[in-house]
Amino acid sequence: MTESTAIKHYDVVVVGGGIAGIAIAELLARQTTFRVKVLEQTEKLGQGASGKLEGWFHTGGLYSGVEDPQTFMNCVNALEDLINLYSSHFSPHCNFRLKERAPGVFVPGVVPYENGWFEEQPVLYLLPGEGSPDVSRSKLRSESVLWKLQRQRVLSRLESVYGGKHNWLVAGRCAAPDPDWIEKTQETTGILLEPNNTLDGFCRRHDQCHGAEPSSYDVVRSNDVPMDPARIMRDLVASAMAHRADFETSVSLDTFGMDKRTGRVASLRYRNRCGDYFHVRARLFIFAVGSGFDHLASLLAVKPSVKVIKSYMVVAYPALTSLSFARMSPKVSFHFNHLYVTGRGAGGQIEYSMLGDSGFGAQGATTSEFIGGTDALIDSAKDYFGMDVIQSRHLFAYECLKTEFIGKSEEERRYS
C-alpha cells in the first residue's frame, strides 16, 4: 500500500513567511472569515527579511528624486494603508499617526511610545551643492543639469506630500495625495530643510577627504524612521493566530496543481519538517517571497516581471552617531547611508550603526563582489567619521537582495 497524503482545504494559502506574507495573512484573517494558511520554507518566520536586519521604514524619501514616481508613490500609499489598517487596531504599538502640522492640516508622523513599532528619529537626507566633489568634478555638464532636476524633484515631492500642503485627514480617514497633484506641485518653501551642525562636520570631512573645499549641503527632514521589525512581526503573528490563521515553517514545496479552466494555482503538495506530505487546496494562493521566487517560478512555469537589486550593509558597534542620514548624489559611487539603530542585547539596550549604499535613484546595483562592495562601504564611512573611529568599532558585513515585482496596471503598480 502506498503512503497516504493528507488533503486540507483553505480559503487562502500564503507562500512566504516574511514580513510581507505575515502582514497579508494577518489582515485577511482579521478582516474576513477566510481560513488562512502560511507556508514558510525556512525554520523561522521572517528569517530572510532584510528589513529585520536593517529596520529602515521607507516613506518615499529615498526614491523621491527618481523620474518615474512608481516606487515613491508605493511608499506614500503604504503609509496611508499603515495608518488606516493598523494604527488603531495595534494602538499604541503602531505609533505612526496623523499629527496636526497646522490648524486643521494633518500629516503622518510618529507618536513617541517606548514599545512602539517606530522611533521618532527621522532620516535626514543630504543634498550636495554645486561645490561638492560629486557635482563639481563631473566631466559632463548634463550630469550637473540632471542633478539639479533631481534635487528639485526631491524637494517638491517631499514638501507637497509631507510639508503641510496636503491635508491627509479626509472624512475621518488617512488619504494620501493624488500622484498627478504631487507632480504638478513644483513650488517649494524650504519648510522641510533642517540644518544640522553635526552633519555639517561630517560633510566637511567628506569633502576634504576628496580634496575639495568644504561645500554647502541642504539637509532635508524626511518621514523615514527606524522601525522594530521583530516586534512588528511578533504582534502581527499573534493577531493572525488569534483570528485562526495557521502558520507552518520548515516546509519543502513539491508540486503545484493548476486549474485548467482559469490557469491559476488550485493546489500544492508540500513536505513538512517530519517528512510527511500534505496536499493543500485553496481558492487563492498568494506568493509573498523575495529571493526564492526564481525556484517557485520554475515550478509554476511562469515568467513574472521581477527586478532584483543587490546591495551590501555593514554593522558597526557601538554606533558611530545617533543621527540617521542618507546622501543623495548624481554619482553611484557617492551613495551612502547611515541608520542609527537601538535594540536589546543580553546586557540591556544596545546601539549600533547600519551602513549602506543608499541606492538613491533606485538604479540597478553594480555586480561588484562581496568584498569589493563592503570595502567600498567602509571607505565611504571613513570619509564621514574618520578611519580611527571606524577601526575602533566591531564591523560585520551582510549581502542583501531587494526583489520588486513590476506591475502593469495602475492597481498593480500601487502595490508592486
Short mmCIF file of C-alpha atoms in Angstrom, two decimals, residues 52-401:
data_model
loop_
_atom_site.label_atom_id
_atom_site.label_comp_id
_atom_site.label_asym_id
_atom_site.label_seq_id
_atom_site.Cartn_x
_atom_site.Cartn_y
_atom_site.Cartn_z
CA LYS A 52 14.55 42.64 10.01
CA LEU A 53 18.26 43.41 9.85
CA GLU A 54 18.10 46.99 8.66
CA GLY A 55 14.94 48.39 10.24
CA TRP A 56 14.53 51.35 7.87
CA PHE A 57 10.87 52.28 7.33
CA HIS A 58 10.67 53.93 3.91
CA THR A 59 8.04 56.61 3.28
CA GLY A 60 9.36 57.64 -0.13
CA GLY A 61 12.33 59.88 0.62
CA LEU A 62 14.93 57.58 -0.90
CA TYR A 63 13.05 57.44 -4.20
CA SER A 64 11.74 61.00 -4.35
CA GLY A 65 14.24 62.10 -7.00
CA VAL A 66 13.54 59.33 -9.49
CA GLU A 67 11.81 60.44 -12.68
CA ASP A 68 9.35 57.52 -12.58
CA PRO A 69 7.37 58.09 -9.36
CA GLN A 70 6.15 54.48 -9.00
CA THR A 71 8.36 53.41 -6.09
CA PHE A 72 7.95 56.78 -4.38
CA MET A 73 4.15 56.51 -4.59
CA ASN A 74 4.27 52.88 -3.43
CA CYS A 75 5.87 54.11 -0.20
CA VAL A 76 3.42 57.00 0.19
CA ASN A 77 0.40 54.75 -0.38
CA ALA A 78 1.81 52.17 2.03
CA LEU A 79 1.88 54.84 4.73
CA GLU A 80 -1.80 55.54 4.07
CA ASP A 81 -2.55 51.82 4.43
CA LEU A 82 -0.48 51.58 7.61
CA ILE A 83 -2.46 54.31 9.36
CA ASN A 84 -5.89 53.19 8.13
CA LEU A 85 -5.43 49.45 8.62
CA TYR A 86 -3.04 49.09 11.55
CA SER A 87 -2.67 52.17 13.75
CA SER A 88 -6.00 51.89 15.56
CA HIS A 89 -6.04 48.08 15.78
CA PHE A 90 -2.49 47.86 17.14
CA SER A 91 -2.65 51.01 19.27
CA PRO A 92 -0.48 52.17 20.97
CA HIS A 93 2.26 49.95 19.49
CA CYS A 94 1.67 51.03 15.88
CA ASN A 95 2.62 54.62 16.62
CA PHE A 96 2.54 56.19 13.14
CA ARG A 97 -0.49 58.50 13.32
CA LEU A 98 -1.89 61.66 11.78
CA LYS A 99 -0.49 64.71 13.58
CA GLU A 100 -1.69 68.29 13.25
CA ARG A 101 1.04 70.24 11.48
CA ALA A 102 -1.01 73.45 11.13
CA PRO A 103 -4.53 74.32 12.27
CA GLY A 104 -6.79 71.79 10.56
CA VAL A 105 -3.97 70.28 8.49
CA PHE A 106 -2.78 66.77 9.38
CA VAL A 107 0.25 64.84 8.13
CA PRO A 108 1.65 61.43 9.14
CA GLY A 109 4.13 61.34 11.99
CA VAL A 110 5.45 59.14 14.78
CA VAL A 111 3.92 59.49 18.24
CA PRO A 112 6.63 58.62 20.80
CA TYR A 113 5.97 55.34 22.60
CA GLU A 114 8.55 53.27 24.47
CA ASN A 115 7.48 49.94 22.98
CA GLY A 116 6.30 51.32 19.65
CA TRP A 117 6.92 49.93 16.22
CA PHE A 118 8.64 53.13 15.12
CA GLU A 119 11.14 55.56 16.62
CA GLU A 120 10.72 59.32 16.39
CA GLN A 121 14.14 59.81 14.78
CA PRO A 122 13.79 60.93 11.15
CA VAL A 123 16.23 60.00 8.43
CA LEU A 124 17.88 63.21 7.20
CA TYR A 125 18.73 63.47 3.50
CA LEU A 126 21.89 65.24 2.36
CA LEU A 127 21.58 67.16 -0.91
CA PRO A 128 25.07 68.19 -2.09
CA GLY A 129 25.54 71.59 -3.70
CA GLU A 130 27.50 72.55 -6.79
CA GLY A 131 30.75 72.76 -4.84
CA SER A 132 30.65 69.16 -3.60
CA PRO A 133 33.12 66.72 -5.19
CA ASP A 134 30.43 64.52 -6.74
CA VAL A 135 28.87 67.50 -8.53
CA SER A 136 31.76 69.90 -9.21
CA ARG A 137 34.08 67.26 -10.69
CA SER A 138 31.61 65.88 -13.17
CA LYS A 139 33.07 65.92 -16.67
CA LEU A 140 29.64 66.04 -18.24
CA ARG A 141 27.57 69.20 -17.99
CA SER A 142 24.48 67.06 -18.48
CA GLU A 143 25.13 65.35 -15.12
CA SER A 144 25.02 68.69 -13.32
CA VAL A 145 21.79 69.63 -15.09
CA LEU A 146 20.19 66.27 -14.30
CA TRP A 147 21.22 66.58 -10.66
CA LYS A 148 19.54 69.99 -10.40
CA LEU A 149 16.35 68.42 -11.77
CA GLN A 150 16.58 65.51 -9.34
CA ARG A 151 17.28 67.82 -6.44
CA GLN A 152 14.26 69.98 -7.25
CA ARG A 153 12.15 66.84 -7.64
CA VAL A 154 13.17 65.67 -4.16
CA LEU A 155 12.29 68.98 -2.53
CA SER A 156 8.97 69.48 -4.34
CA ARG A 157 7.70 65.92 -3.89
CA LEU A 158 8.57 65.62 -0.22
CA GLU A 159 7.23 69.08 0.58
CA SER A 160 3.97 68.51 -1.29
CA VAL A 161 3.38 65.18 0.48
CA TYR A 162 4.69 65.83 4.00
CA GLY A 163 5.17 69.60 4.28
CA GLY A 164 1.57 70.53 5.07
CA LYS A 165 0.37 71.36 1.56
CA HIS A 166 -1.87 68.29 1.58
CA ASN A 167 -4.26 67.51 4.41
CA TRP A 168 -4.05 63.75 4.98
CA LEU A 169 -7.21 63.73 7.12
CA VAL A 170 -10.19 63.28 4.78
CA ALA A 171 -13.62 62.27 6.11
CA GLY A 172 -12.09 60.80 9.23
CA ARG A 173 -9.58 58.63 7.37
CA CYS A 174 -6.00 58.94 6.20
CA ALA A 175 -5.77 59.78 2.49
CA ALA A 176 -2.50 60.16 0.57
CA PRO A 177 -2.31 62.88 -2.08
CA ASP A 178 -3.08 62.15 -5.72
CA PRO A 179 0.05 61.36 -7.80
CA ASP A 180 -0.92 63.85 -10.53
CA TRP A 181 -1.31 66.62 -7.95
CA ILE A 182 2.10 65.79 -6.49
CA GLU A 183 3.79 66.01 -9.88
CA LYS A 184 2.11 69.33 -10.67
CA THR A 185 3.11 70.90 -7.34
CA GLN A 186 6.55 72.32 -8.13
CA GLU A 187 6.93 75.32 -5.82
CA THR A 188 8.95 74.85 -2.64
CA THR A 189 9.26 76.92 0.53
CA GLY A 190 12.08 75.02 2.25
CA ILE A 191 9.85 74.04 5.16
CA LEU A 192 11.48 70.59 5.39
CA LEU A 193 15.05 71.92 5.40
CA GLU A 194 16.69 71.31 8.76
CA PRO A 195 20.31 72.50 9.18
CA ASN A 196 22.41 70.27 11.42
CA ASN A 197 25.84 71.19 12.79
CA THR A 198 26.89 67.57 13.30
CA LEU A 199 26.10 66.67 9.70
CA ASP A 200 27.89 69.82 8.55
CA GLY A 201 31.01 68.50 10.26
CA PHE A 202 30.65 65.08 8.63
CA CYS A 203 30.22 66.71 5.21
CA ARG A 204 33.27 68.96 5.67
CA ARG A 205 35.39 65.91 6.49
CA HIS A 206 33.95 64.10 3.47
CA ASP A 207 34.77 66.97 1.09
CA GLN A 208 38.31 67.28 2.44
CA CYS A 209 38.88 63.53 2.02
CA HIS A 210 38.12 64.04 -1.67
CA GLY A 211 40.47 67.02 -1.96
CA ALA A 212 37.69 69.58 -2.18
CA GLU A 213 36.97 72.70 -0.19
CA PRO A 214 34.05 72.42 2.27
CA SER A 215 30.83 72.99 0.33
CA SER A 216 27.21 73.67 1.14
CA TYR A 217 24.66 70.92 1.64
CA ASP A 218 20.93 71.07 2.18
CA VAL A 219 19.62 68.78 4.92
CA VAL A 220 16.04 67.59 4.35
CA ARG A 221 13.95 66.09 7.14
CA SER A 222 12.02 63.08 5.87
CA ASN A 223 9.27 60.90 7.32
CA ASP A 224 11.53 57.84 7.10
CA VAL A 225 12.26 56.45 10.56
CA PRO A 226 13.85 53.40 12.21
CA MET A 227 11.43 50.58 12.96
CA ASP A 228 11.44 47.41 15.05
CA PRO A 229 10.65 44.62 12.53
CA ALA A 230 10.92 41.84 15.11
CA ARG A 231 8.29 43.45 17.35
CA ILE A 232 6.06 44.20 14.35
CA MET A 233 6.20 40.59 13.16
CA ARG A 234 5.51 39.24 16.65
CA ASP A 235 2.43 41.46 17.01
CA LEU A 236 1.18 40.56 13.53
CA VAL A 237 1.63 36.82 14.07
CA ALA A 238 -0.12 36.99 17.45
CA SER A 239 -3.05 38.83 15.89
CA ALA A 240 -3.23 36.43 12.93
CA MET A 241 -3.23 33.39 15.19
CA ALA A 242 -5.89 34.99 17.39
CA HIS A 243 -8.02 35.16 14.24
CA ARG A 244 -7.32 31.47 13.47
CA ALA A 245 -4.61 31.81 10.83
CA ASP A 246 -2.30 28.80 10.66
CA PHE A 247 1.50 29.10 10.30
CA GLU A 248 3.88 26.30 9.34
CA THR A 249 7.65 26.56 8.89
CA SER A 250 10.41 24.28 7.55
CA VAL A 251 8.26 23.10 4.66
CA SER A 252 9.51 21.91 1.29
CA LEU A 253 7.30 22.78 -1.68
CA ASP A 254 6.97 19.91 -4.11
CA THR A 255 4.32 20.33 -6.82
CA PHE A 256 1.64 22.82 -7.83
CA GLY A 257 -1.72 21.89 -9.32
CA MET A 258 -3.27 24.25 -11.87
CA ASP A 259 -6.93 24.90 -12.61
CA LYS A 260 -7.26 24.04 -16.30
CA ARG A 261 -10.15 26.45 -16.79
CA THR A 262 -8.54 29.55 -15.25
CA GLY A 263 -4.84 28.73 -15.42
CA ARG A 264 -4.47 29.71 -11.75
CA VAL A 265 -2.88 27.69 -8.97
CA ALA A 266 -5.51 25.48 -7.35
CA SER A 267 -3.43 23.28 -5.06
CA LEU A 268 0.05 22.41 -3.93
CA ARG A 269 1.87 19.49 -2.39
CA TYR A 270 4.47 20.04 0.30
CA ARG A 271 6.51 18.08 2.82
CA ASN A 272 6.62 19.18 6.46
CA ARG A 273 9.63 19.12 8.80
CA CYS A 274 8.89 15.48 9.71
CA GLY A 275 8.88 14.38 6.08
CA ASP A 276 5.12 13.91 5.81
CA TYR A 277 3.37 15.02 2.62
CA PHE A 278 0.30 17.27 2.53
CA HIS A 279 -1.96 18.22 -0.36
CA VAL A 280 -3.42 21.70 0.13
CA ARG A 281 -6.29 23.15 -1.88
CA ALA A 282 -7.36 26.81 -1.73
CA ARG A 283 -9.45 29.42 -3.50
CA LEU A 284 -6.44 31.74 -3.66
CA PHE A 285 -2.67 31.31 -3.46
CA ILE A 286 -0.53 34.35 -2.66
CA PHE A 287 3.23 34.23 -3.23
CA ALA A 288 4.94 36.66 -0.84
CA VAL A 289 8.54 35.67 -1.41
CA GLY A 290 11.64 37.55 -2.45
CA SER A 291 14.93 35.96 -3.42
CA GLY A 292 13.43 32.45 -3.55
CA PHE A 293 10.87 33.25 -6.21
CA ASP A 294 13.06 32.01 -9.09
CA HIS A 295 12.62 28.43 -7.88
CA LEU A 296 8.88 28.87 -7.40
CA ALA A 297 8.53 30.46 -10.84
CA SER A 298 10.11 27.39 -12.42
CA LEU A 299 7.66 25.12 -10.58
CA LEU A 300 4.77 27.33 -11.67
CA ALA A 301 6.06 27.68 -15.25
CA VAL A 302 5.53 31.45 -15.15
CA LYS A 303 7.77 34.35 -16.14
CA PRO A 304 6.95 37.33 -13.91
CA SER A 305 8.47 40.76 -14.40
CA VAL A 306 10.90 40.89 -11.49
CA LYS A 307 13.64 43.36 -10.63
CA VAL A 308 16.33 42.19 -8.19
CA ILE A 309 18.79 44.69 -6.71
CA LYS A 310 21.84 43.52 -4.79
CA SER A 311 23.35 45.67 -2.06
CA TYR A 312 25.66 45.38 0.93
CA MET A 313 25.37 46.51 4.53
CA VAL A 314 27.90 46.84 7.32
CA VAL A 315 27.01 46.84 11.01
CA ALA A 316 29.23 48.99 13.24
CA TYR A 317 29.05 48.51 17.00
CA PRO A 318 28.88 50.71 19.04
CA ALA A 319 27.01 53.29 16.95
CA LEU A 320 29.03 55.91 15.09
CA THR A 321 26.45 58.66 15.69
CA SER A 322 22.86 58.95 16.87
CA LEU A 323 21.82 60.59 13.58
CA SER A 324 20.32 58.70 10.66
CA PHE A 325 21.16 60.17 7.26
CA ALA A 326 21.42 59.31 3.58
CA ARG A 327 23.39 61.08 0.87
CA MET A 328 21.70 61.72 -2.45
CA SER A 329 24.12 62.09 -5.32
CA PRO A 330 24.25 62.08 -9.12
CA LYS A 331 27.11 59.56 -8.89
CA VAL A 332 26.55 55.99 -7.71
CA SER A 333 29.97 55.85 -6.03
CA PHE A 334 28.92 58.63 -3.61
CA HIS A 335 25.71 56.95 -2.43
CA PHE A 336 25.85 56.30 1.31
CA ASN A 337 23.50 55.97 4.24
CA HIS A 338 23.87 55.61 7.99
CA LEU A 339 21.00 54.31 10.11
CA TYR A 340 21.15 54.59 13.89
CA VAL A 341 19.51 51.53 15.43
CA THR A 342 18.68 50.60 19.01
CA GLY A 343 17.93 47.08 20.18
CA ARG A 344 18.00 44.73 23.12
CA GLY A 345 21.03 42.63 23.96
CA ALA A 346 21.88 40.28 26.81
CA GLY A 347 23.04 43.23 28.89
CA GLY A 348 20.17 45.59 28.03
CA GLN A 349 19.78 48.20 25.30
CA ILE A 350 22.43 48.30 22.57
CA GLU A 351 23.07 50.97 19.94
CA TYR A 352 24.65 50.24 16.59
CA SER A 353 25.01 51.69 13.09
CA MET A 354 23.82 50.23 9.80
CA LEU A 355 25.93 51.45 6.88
CA GLY A 356 24.73 51.00 3.32
CA ASP A 357 24.72 52.16 -0.27
CA SER A 358 21.61 54.31 -0.23
CA GLY A 359 20.88 53.39 -3.83
CA PHE A 360 19.35 56.83 -4.39
CA GLY A 361 17.61 56.76 -7.73
CA ALA A 362 16.82 53.03 -7.47
CA GLN A 363 19.34 52.18 -10.16
CA GLY A 364 20.30 48.53 -10.51
CA ALA A 365 23.21 47.83 -8.21
CA THR A 366 26.57 47.10 -9.75
CA THR A 367 27.67 43.48 -9.79
CA SER A 368 30.66 44.08 -7.54
CA GLU A 369 31.73 41.15 -5.43
CA PHE A 370 31.00 40.91 -1.72
CA ILE A 371 34.46 42.05 -0.60
CA GLY A 372 34.56 44.92 -3.08
CA GLY A 373 31.11 46.08 -2.02
CA THR A 374 31.86 46.03 1.69
CA ASP A 375 35.27 47.66 1.22
CA ALA A 376 33.60 50.50 -0.68
CA LEU A 377 31.15 50.98 2.19
CA ILE A 378 33.90 51.12 4.80
CA ASP A 379 35.88 53.58 2.68
CA SER A 380 32.79 55.79 2.36
CA ALA A 381 32.18 55.62 6.11
CA LYS A 382 35.73 56.71 6.95
CA ASP A 383 35.23 59.82 4.79
CA TYR A 384 32.46 60.93 7.17
CA PHE A 385 33.60 59.58 10.54
CA GLY A 386 37.38 59.16 10.23
CA MET A 387 39.39 55.93 9.95
CA ASP A 388 40.32 55.90 13.65
CA VAL A 389 36.64 55.90 14.61
CA ILE A 390 35.78 53.16 12.10
CA GLN A 391 38.65 50.94 13.23
CA SER A 392 37.57 51.29 16.87
CA ARG A 393 34.22 49.57 16.11
CA HIS A 394 33.25 45.94 15.66
CA LEU A 395 32.26 45.56 11.99
CA PHE A 396 30.08 42.89 10.37
CA ALA A 397 29.13 42.68 6.67
CA TYR A 398 25.94 41.40 5.03
CA GLU A 399 24.74 40.90 1.46
CA CYS A 400 21.12 41.86 0.76
CA LEU A 401 18.74 41.35 -2.15
#
